[in-house]
């Protein structure tokens, strides 16, 4: 089987369902528990769905960078754009010579540009995650998933070429984008959502990922999407601890009945 030289961000349908579900949960976050129980609509905060410079600085700054590179990819000199994308590709050759450089550079582009579903899902999912665990930890989840899934999908390509099962051209397959990081953050965010939303979200994204894998012309990319989602899920114990640390110490048992003494929600 010959791998086509395609960027990794396929399967936009697999993440298109993430944004509405996550947006509903994040818009309701931060309201007082008693008021939400009686009047759930009063807790809606639609402005929390998008990143802000002070509330979610990591997502906001990263989003501006992605907008800039996407506009350049659409309107810049085609030859220069093609050269930069090839230089940013996390193919086997680049990973063997400049792994850190290309792992960072490949995450500066959105395959498919601003019209990709991953662009919208990035805004909603990464914003929601940062509001719950903070910017540095969100960056660790995003780039950790991006790097691990990239290495896990490209290393088999190198071994297959060495074994003669793939041509040498597979060592230079074009591979860039934010999709692995977005999928990792989606899996990570799910544990911080209410149970009625967590499992349908994971089932929807997972099933669409499997569908993409079965019908794909780029199976390595789709394996990477499923692996990224699994990496986010695997981080649940750590994410719960981070979320609890950010929320502060739990209230004393005797204080739970007094609304004024309850620990505030921070997400």
Short mmCIF file of N, CA, C and O in Angstrom, two decimals, residues 65-160:
data_model
loop_
_atom_site.label_atom_id
_atom_site.label_comp_id
_atom_site.label_asym_id
_atom_site.label_seq_id
_atom_site.Cartn_x
_atom_site.Cartn_y
_atom_site.Cartn_z
N UNK A 65 -2.11 33.21 15.88
CA UNK A 65 -1.00 32.68 15.07
C UNK A 65 -1.52 31.80 13.95
O UNK A 65 -1.06 31.89 12.79
N UNK A 66 -2.50 30.96 14.24
CA UNK A 66 -3.07 30.08 13.22
C UNK A 66 -3.82 30.87 12.16
O UNK A 66 -3.79 30.51 10.97
N UNK A 67 -4.50 31.94 12.55
CA UNK A 67 -5.17 32.80 11.57
C UNK A 67 -4.14 33.41 10.63
O UNK A 67 -4.32 33.45 9.40
N UNK A 68 -3.03 33.88 11.19
CA UNK A 68 -1.99 34.50 10.38
C UNK A 68 -1.38 33.51 9.38
O UNK A 68 -1.22 33.83 8.19
N UNK A 69 -1.04 32.31 9.83
CA UNK A 69 -0.44 31.34 8.92
C UNK A 69 -1.45 30.85 7.88
O UNK A 69 -1.08 30.58 6.74
N UNK A 70 -2.72 30.76 8.26
CA UNK A 70 -3.74 30.32 7.31
C UNK A 70 -3.96 31.37 6.22
O UNK A 70 -4.09 31.02 5.03
N UNK A 71 -3.99 32.63 6.60
CA UNK A 71 -4.13 33.70 5.61
C UNK A 71 -2.92 33.74 4.69
O UNK A 71 -3.05 33.96 3.47
N UNK A 72 -1.75 33.54 5.26
CA UNK A 72 -0.54 33.50 4.43
C UNK A 72 -0.58 32.32 3.46
O UNK A 72 -0.21 32.45 2.28
N UNK A 73 -1.04 31.16 3.93
CA UNK A 73 -1.13 29.99 3.06
C UNK A 73 -2.11 30.21 1.92
O UNK A 73 -1.92 29.71 0.80
N UNK A 74 -3.18 30.99 2.18
CA UNK A 74 -4.18 31.25 1.15
C UNK A 74 -3.75 32.33 0.15
O UNK A 74 -4.11 32.27 -1.03
N UNK A 75 -3.00 33.32 0.63
CA UNK A 75 -2.72 34.49 -0.21
C UNK A 75 -1.25 34.73 -0.49
O UNK A 75 -0.91 35.63 -1.27
N UNK A 76 -0.36 33.95 0.12
CA UNK A 76 1.06 34.14 -0.11
C UNK A 76 1.52 33.53 -1.43
O UNK A 76 0.75 32.88 -2.15
N UNK A 77 2.79 33.74 -1.74
CA UNK A 77 3.37 33.18 -2.96
C UNK A 77 3.28 31.65 -2.91
O UNK A 77 3.77 31.03 -1.96
N UNK A 78 2.65 31.03 -3.89
CA UNK A 78 2.44 29.57 -3.83
C UNK A 78 3.72 28.78 -3.68
O UNK A 78 3.75 27.78 -2.94
N UNK A 79 4.77 29.20 -4.37
CA UNK A 79 6.04 28.46 -4.28
C UNK A 79 6.61 28.54 -2.87
O UNK A 79 7.10 27.55 -2.32
N UNK A 80 6.54 29.74 -2.25
CA UNK A 80 7.05 29.91 -0.90
C UNK A 80 6.21 29.13 0.10
O UNK A 80 6.74 28.49 1.02
N UNK A 81 4.89 29.17 -0.08
CA UNK A 81 4.00 28.43 0.81
C UNK A 81 4.30 26.93 0.74
O UNK A 81 4.41 26.26 1.77
N UNK A 82 4.43 26.42 -0.47
CA UNK A 82 4.72 24.99 -0.64
C UNK A 82 6.04 24.61 0.00
O UNK A 82 6.16 23.55 0.64
N UNK A 83 7.03 25.50 -0.12
CA UNK A 83 8.34 25.22 0.47
C UNK A 83 8.26 25.20 2.00
O UNK A 83 8.84 24.33 2.65
N UNK A 84 7.52 26.16 2.56
CA UNK A 84 7.39 26.21 4.02
C UNK A 84 6.61 25.01 4.56
O UNK A 84 6.96 24.46 5.61
N UNK A 85 5.56 24.62 3.87
CA UNK A 85 4.78 23.46 4.31
C UNK A 85 5.62 22.20 4.25
O UNK A 85 5.57 21.36 5.17
N UNK A 86 6.39 22.04 3.19
CA UNK A 86 7.24 20.86 3.09
C UNK A 86 8.31 20.87 4.17
O UNK A 86 8.62 19.84 4.78
N UNK A 87 8.84 22.06 4.46
CA UNK A 87 9.84 22.16 5.52
C UNK A 87 9.28 21.94 6.90
O UNK A 87 10.01 21.60 7.83
N UNK A 88 7.97 22.16 7.07
CA UNK A 88 7.31 21.96 8.36
C UNK A 88 6.77 20.55 8.53
O UNK A 88 6.24 20.21 9.60
N UNK A 89 6.86 19.74 7.51
CA UNK A 89 6.25 18.41 7.53
C UNK A 89 6.96 17.48 8.51
O UNK A 89 8.19 17.41 8.56
N UNK A 90 6.17 16.76 9.28
CA UNK A 90 6.73 15.78 10.22
C UNK A 90 6.87 14.42 9.55
O UNK A 90 6.42 13.40 10.08
N UNK A 91 7.46 14.41 8.36
CA UNK A 91 7.72 13.13 7.71
C UNK A 91 8.93 12.47 8.36
O UNK A 91 9.61 13.06 9.20
N UNK A 92 9.19 11.23 7.97
CA UNK A 92 10.24 10.46 8.62
C UNK A 92 11.60 11.12 8.46
O UNK A 92 12.39 11.18 9.41
N UNK A 93 11.88 11.65 7.29
CA UNK A 93 13.18 12.28 7.05
C UNK A 93 13.41 13.47 7.97
O UNK A 93 14.47 13.61 8.59
N UNK A 94 12.41 14.35 8.06
CA UNK A 94 12.56 15.52 8.93
C UNK A 94 12.63 15.13 10.40
O UNK A 94 13.38 15.74 11.18
N UNK A 95 11.83 14.15 10.80
CA UNK A 95 11.87 13.72 12.20
C UNK A 95 13.21 13.12 12.57
O UNK A 95 13.65 13.22 13.72
N UNK A 96 13.88 12.50 11.61
CA UNK A 96 15.19 11.91 11.88
C UNK A 96 16.28 12.96 12.05
O UNK A 96 17.24 12.74 12.79
N UNK A 97 16.12 14.11 11.39
CA UNK A 97 17.18 15.12 11.41
C UNK A 97 16.86 16.30 12.33
O UNK A 97 17.75 16.80 13.02
N UNK A 98 15.63 16.79 12.31
CA UNK A 98 15.25 17.96 13.12
C UNK A 98 13.91 17.71 13.82
O UNK A 98 12.93 18.40 13.55
N UNK A 99 13.86 16.76 14.74
CA UNK A 99 12.56 16.38 15.32
C UNK A 99 11.87 17.52 16.06
O UNK A 99 10.67 17.75 15.86
N UNK A 100 12.58 18.24 16.91
CA UNK A 100 11.94 19.31 17.70
C UNK A 100 11.45 20.43 16.80
O UNK A 100 10.35 20.97 16.99
N UNK A 101 12.26 20.79 15.81
CA UNK A 101 11.89 21.88 14.91
C UNK A 101 10.61 21.57 14.16
O UNK A 101 9.67 22.39 14.13
N UNK A 102 10.52 20.39 13.56
CA UNK A 102 9.34 20.10 12.74
C UNK A 102 8.12 19.78 13.59
O UNK A 102 6.99 20.03 13.17
N UNK A 103 8.31 19.25 14.80
CA UNK A 103 7.15 19.00 15.66
C UNK A 103 6.48 20.32 16.05
O UNK A 103 5.25 20.39 16.15
N UNK A 104 7.28 21.36 16.25
CA UNK A 104 6.71 22.67 16.54
C UNK A 104 6.16 23.31 15.28
O UNK A 104 5.03 23.80 15.24
N UNK A 105 6.97 23.31 14.20
CA UNK A 105 6.57 23.98 12.97
C UNK A 105 5.31 23.38 12.36
O UNK A 105 4.46 24.09 11.81
N UNK A 106 5.15 22.06 12.46
CA UNK A 106 3.98 21.42 11.85
C UNK A 106 2.68 21.83 12.53
O UNK A 106 1.60 21.75 11.93
N UNK A 107 2.76 22.27 13.79
CA UNK A 107 1.57 22.68 14.54
C UNK A 107 1.23 24.15 14.33
O UNK A 107 0.34 24.68 15.00
N UNK A 108 1.93 24.81 13.41
CA UNK A 108 1.65 26.22 13.12
C UNK A 108 0.70 26.40 11.95
O UNK A 108 0.39 27.54 11.57
N UNK A 109 0.23 25.29 11.38
CA UNK A 109 -0.61 25.35 10.19
C UNK A 109 -1.89 24.56 10.41
O UNK A 109 -1.91 23.60 11.18
N UNK A 110 -2.94 24.96 9.71
CA UNK A 110 -4.18 24.18 9.70
C UNK A 110 -4.35 23.62 8.29
O UNK A 110 -4.49 24.38 7.33
N UNK A 111 -4.26 22.31 8.16
CA UNK A 111 -4.50 21.71 6.85
C UNK A 111 -5.96 21.92 6.47
O UNK A 111 -6.86 21.56 7.20
N UNK A 112 -6.18 22.57 5.34
CA UNK A 112 -7.52 22.93 4.94
C UNK A 112 -7.85 24.38 5.27
O UNK A 112 -8.90 24.88 4.89
N UNK A 113 -6.97 25.04 6.01
CA UNK A 113 -7.16 26.46 6.30
C UNK A 113 -8.27 26.73 7.30
O UNK A 113 -8.75 25.84 8.00
N UNK A 114 -8.69 27.99 7.32
CA UNK A 114 -9.71 28.41 8.29
C UNK A 114 -11.07 27.79 8.01
O UNK A 114 -11.94 27.82 8.88
N UNK A 115 -11.27 27.23 6.83
CA UNK A 115 -12.52 26.57 6.51
C UNK A 115 -12.61 25.16 7.06
O UNK A 115 -13.67 24.52 6.99
N UNK A 116 -11.53 24.64 7.62
CA UNK A 116 -11.54 23.29 8.17
C UNK A 116 -12.36 23.24 9.45
O UNK A 116 -12.37 24.19 10.25
N UNK A 117 -13.03 22.12 9.67
CA UNK A 117 -13.77 21.94 10.92
C UNK A 117 -12.86 21.99 12.12
O UNK A 117 -13.27 22.37 13.22
N UNK A 118 -11.60 21.61 11.94
CA UNK A 118 -10.67 21.62 13.05
C UNK A 118 -10.41 23.03 13.57
O UNK A 118 -10.04 23.21 14.73
N UNK A 119 -10.56 24.04 12.71
CA UNK A 119 -10.36 25.42 13.15
C UNK A 119 -11.41 25.80 14.19
O UNK A 119 -11.09 26.37 15.24
N UNK A 120 -12.68 25.51 13.91
CA UNK A 120 -13.75 25.82 14.86
C UNK A 120 -13.63 24.99 16.12
O UNK A 120 -13.76 25.50 17.24
N UNK A 121 -13.37 23.70 15.96
CA UNK A 121 -13.28 22.82 17.12
C UNK A 121 -12.09 23.21 18.00
O UNK A 121 -12.16 23.13 19.21
N UNK A 122 -11.00 23.66 17.37
CA UNK A 122 -9.86 24.15 18.15
C UNK A 122 -10.30 25.27 19.08
O UNK A 122 -9.99 25.26 20.28
N UNK A 123 -11.03 26.26 18.55
CA UNK A 123 -11.46 27.39 19.36
C UNK A 123 -12.31 26.95 20.55
O UNK A 123 -12.08 27.35 21.69
N UNK A 124 -13.30 26.10 20.29
CA UNK A 124 -14.25 25.74 21.33
C UNK A 124 -13.64 24.77 22.34
O UNK A 124 -13.72 24.96 23.56
N UNK A 125 -12.98 23.72 21.84
CA UNK A 125 -12.46 22.68 22.73
C UNK A 125 -11.28 23.18 23.56
O UNK A 125 -11.24 23.00 24.78
N UNK A 126 -10.31 23.81 22.90
CA UNK A 126 -9.12 24.24 23.64
C UNK A 126 -9.46 25.38 24.59
O UNK A 126 -8.92 25.47 25.69
N UNK A 127 -10.39 26.26 24.19
CA UNK A 127 -10.85 27.30 25.11
C UNK A 127 -11.49 26.67 26.34
O UNK A 127 -11.19 27.07 27.49
N UNK A 128 -12.38 25.71 26.14
CA UNK A 128 -13.06 25.07 27.27
C UNK A 128 -12.07 24.35 28.18
O UNK A 128 -12.19 24.39 29.41
N UNK A 129 -11.09 23.70 27.59
CA UNK A 129 -10.10 22.99 28.41
C UNK A 129 -9.24 23.97 29.20
O UNK A 129 -8.96 23.74 30.39
N UNK A 130 -8.83 25.06 28.56
CA UNK A 130 -7.99 26.03 29.27
C UNK A 130 -8.74 26.67 30.43
O UNK A 130 -8.15 26.99 31.47
N UNK A 131 -10.04 26.91 30.28
CA UNK A 131 -10.80 27.49 31.37
C UNK A 131 -10.87 26.56 32.57
O UNK A 131 -11.10 27.00 33.70
N UNK A 132 -10.66 25.28 32.36
CA UNK A 132 -10.77 24.31 33.44
C UNK A 132 -9.44 23.95 34.08
O UNK A 132 -9.38 23.69 35.28
N UNK A 133 -8.35 23.90 33.29
CA UNK A 133 -7.08 23.46 33.86
C UNK A 133 -5.96 24.48 33.69
O UNK A 133 -4.85 24.25 34.17
N UNK A 134 -6.22 25.61 33.02
CA UNK A 134 -5.21 26.63 32.87
C UNK A 134 -4.41 26.49 31.58
O UNK A 134 -4.39 25.43 30.94
N UNK A 135 -3.72 27.58 31.21
CA UNK A 135 -3.00 27.63 29.95
C UNK A 135 -1.81 26.70 29.84
O UNK A 135 -1.70 25.94 28.86
N UNK A 136 -0.85 26.72 30.79
CA UNK A 136 0.32 25.85 30.66
C UNK A 136 -0.03 24.36 30.57
O UNK A 136 0.56 23.62 29.79
N UNK A 137 -1.02 23.94 31.36
CA UNK A 137 -1.41 22.52 31.33
C UNK A 137 -2.14 22.18 30.04
O UNK A 137 -1.99 21.08 29.50
N UNK A 138 -2.93 23.11 29.54
CA UNK A 138 -3.59 22.88 28.25
C UNK A 138 -2.56 22.77 27.13
O UNK A 138 -2.67 21.91 26.24
N UNK A 139 -1.55 23.62 27.16
CA UNK A 139 -0.47 23.54 26.16
C UNK A 139 0.24 22.20 26.24
O UNK A 139 0.59 21.60 25.22
N UNK A 140 0.45 21.70 27.48
CA UNK A 140 1.11 20.40 27.65
C UNK A 140 0.27 19.28 27.05
O UNK A 140 0.80 18.36 26.40
N UNK A 141 -1.04 19.32 27.27
CA UNK A 141 -1.93 18.30 26.70
C UNK A 141 -1.90 18.37 25.18
O UNK A 141 -1.76 17.35 24.49
N UNK A 142 -2.04 19.58 24.63
CA UNK A 142 -2.11 19.75 23.18
C UNK A 142 -0.83 19.28 22.51
O UNK A 142 -0.86 18.42 21.61
N UNK A 143 0.31 19.82 22.93
CA UNK A 143 1.56 19.50 22.25
C UNK A 143 2.06 18.10 22.61
O UNK A 143 2.74 17.46 21.79
N UNK A 144 1.72 17.61 23.80
CA UNK A 144 2.07 16.24 24.12
C UNK A 144 1.36 15.25 23.22
O UNK A 144 1.97 14.31 22.68
N UNK A 145 0.04 15.46 23.02
CA UNK A 145 -0.71 14.59 22.11
C UNK A 145 -0.24 14.73 20.68
O UNK A 145 -0.12 13.73 19.95
N UNK A 146 0.04 15.96 20.26
CA UNK A 146 0.53 16.22 18.89
C UNK A 146 1.83 15.46 18.65
O UNK A 146 1.99 14.78 17.62
N UNK A 147 2.77 15.54 19.58
CA UNK A 147 4.08 14.91 19.39
C UNK A 147 3.99 13.38 19.46
O UNK A 147 4.54 12.68 18.59
N UNK A 148 3.29 12.86 20.47
CA UNK A 148 3.22 11.40 20.63
C UNK A 148 2.50 10.73 19.47
O UNK A 148 2.94 9.70 18.95
N UNK A 149 1.37 11.32 19.05
CA UNK A 149 0.62 10.71 17.94
C UNK A 149 1.40 10.81 16.64
O UNK A 149 1.35 9.90 15.80
N UNK A 150 2.13 11.90 16.44
CA UNK A 150 2.94 12.04 15.24
C UNK A 150 4.02 10.97 15.18
O UNK A 150 4.21 10.30 14.16
N UNK A 151 4.74 10.81 16.28
CA UNK A 151 5.80 9.80 16.31
C UNK A 151 5.23 8.39 16.14
O UNK A 151 5.82 7.55 15.45
N UNK A 152 4.09 8.14 16.76
CA UNK A 152 3.49 6.80 16.69
C UNK A 152 3.00 6.46 15.29
O UNK A 152 2.94 5.27 14.93
N UNK A 153 2.66 7.46 14.49
CA UNK A 153 2.18 7.18 13.13
C UNK A 153 3.30 7.22 12.10
O UNK A 153 3.21 6.54 11.07
N UNK A 154 4.35 7.98 12.36
CA UNK A 154 5.43 8.07 11.38
C UNK A 154 6.48 6.97 11.54
O UNK A 154 7.09 6.54 10.56
N UNK A 155 6.69 6.50 12.77
CA UNK A 155 7.70 5.45 12.96
C UNK A 155 7.37 4.18 12.19
O UNK A 155 8.26 3.58 11.58
N UNK A 156 6.10 3.71 12.16
CA UNK A 156 5.80 2.54 11.33
C UNK A 156 6.09 2.75 9.84
O UNK A 156 6.43 1.80 9.14
N UNK A 157 5.93 4.01 9.38
CA UNK A 157 6.26 4.29 7.98
C UNK A 157 7.74 4.05 7.73
O UNK A 157 8.14 3.42 6.74
N UNK A 158 8.59 4.56 8.64
CA UNK A 158 10.03 4.34 8.49
C UNK A 158 10.40 2.87 8.50
O UNK A 158 11.22 2.41 7.69
N UNK A 159 9.80 2.10 9.42
CA UNK A 159 10.08 0.67 9.48
C UNK A 159 9.61 -0.05 8.21
O UNK A 159 10.28 -0.96 7.72
N UNK A 160 8.47 0.37 7.68
CA UNK A 160 7.94 -0.27 6.47
C UNK A 160 8.82 0.01 5.27
O UNK A 160 9.01 -0.86 4.41
#
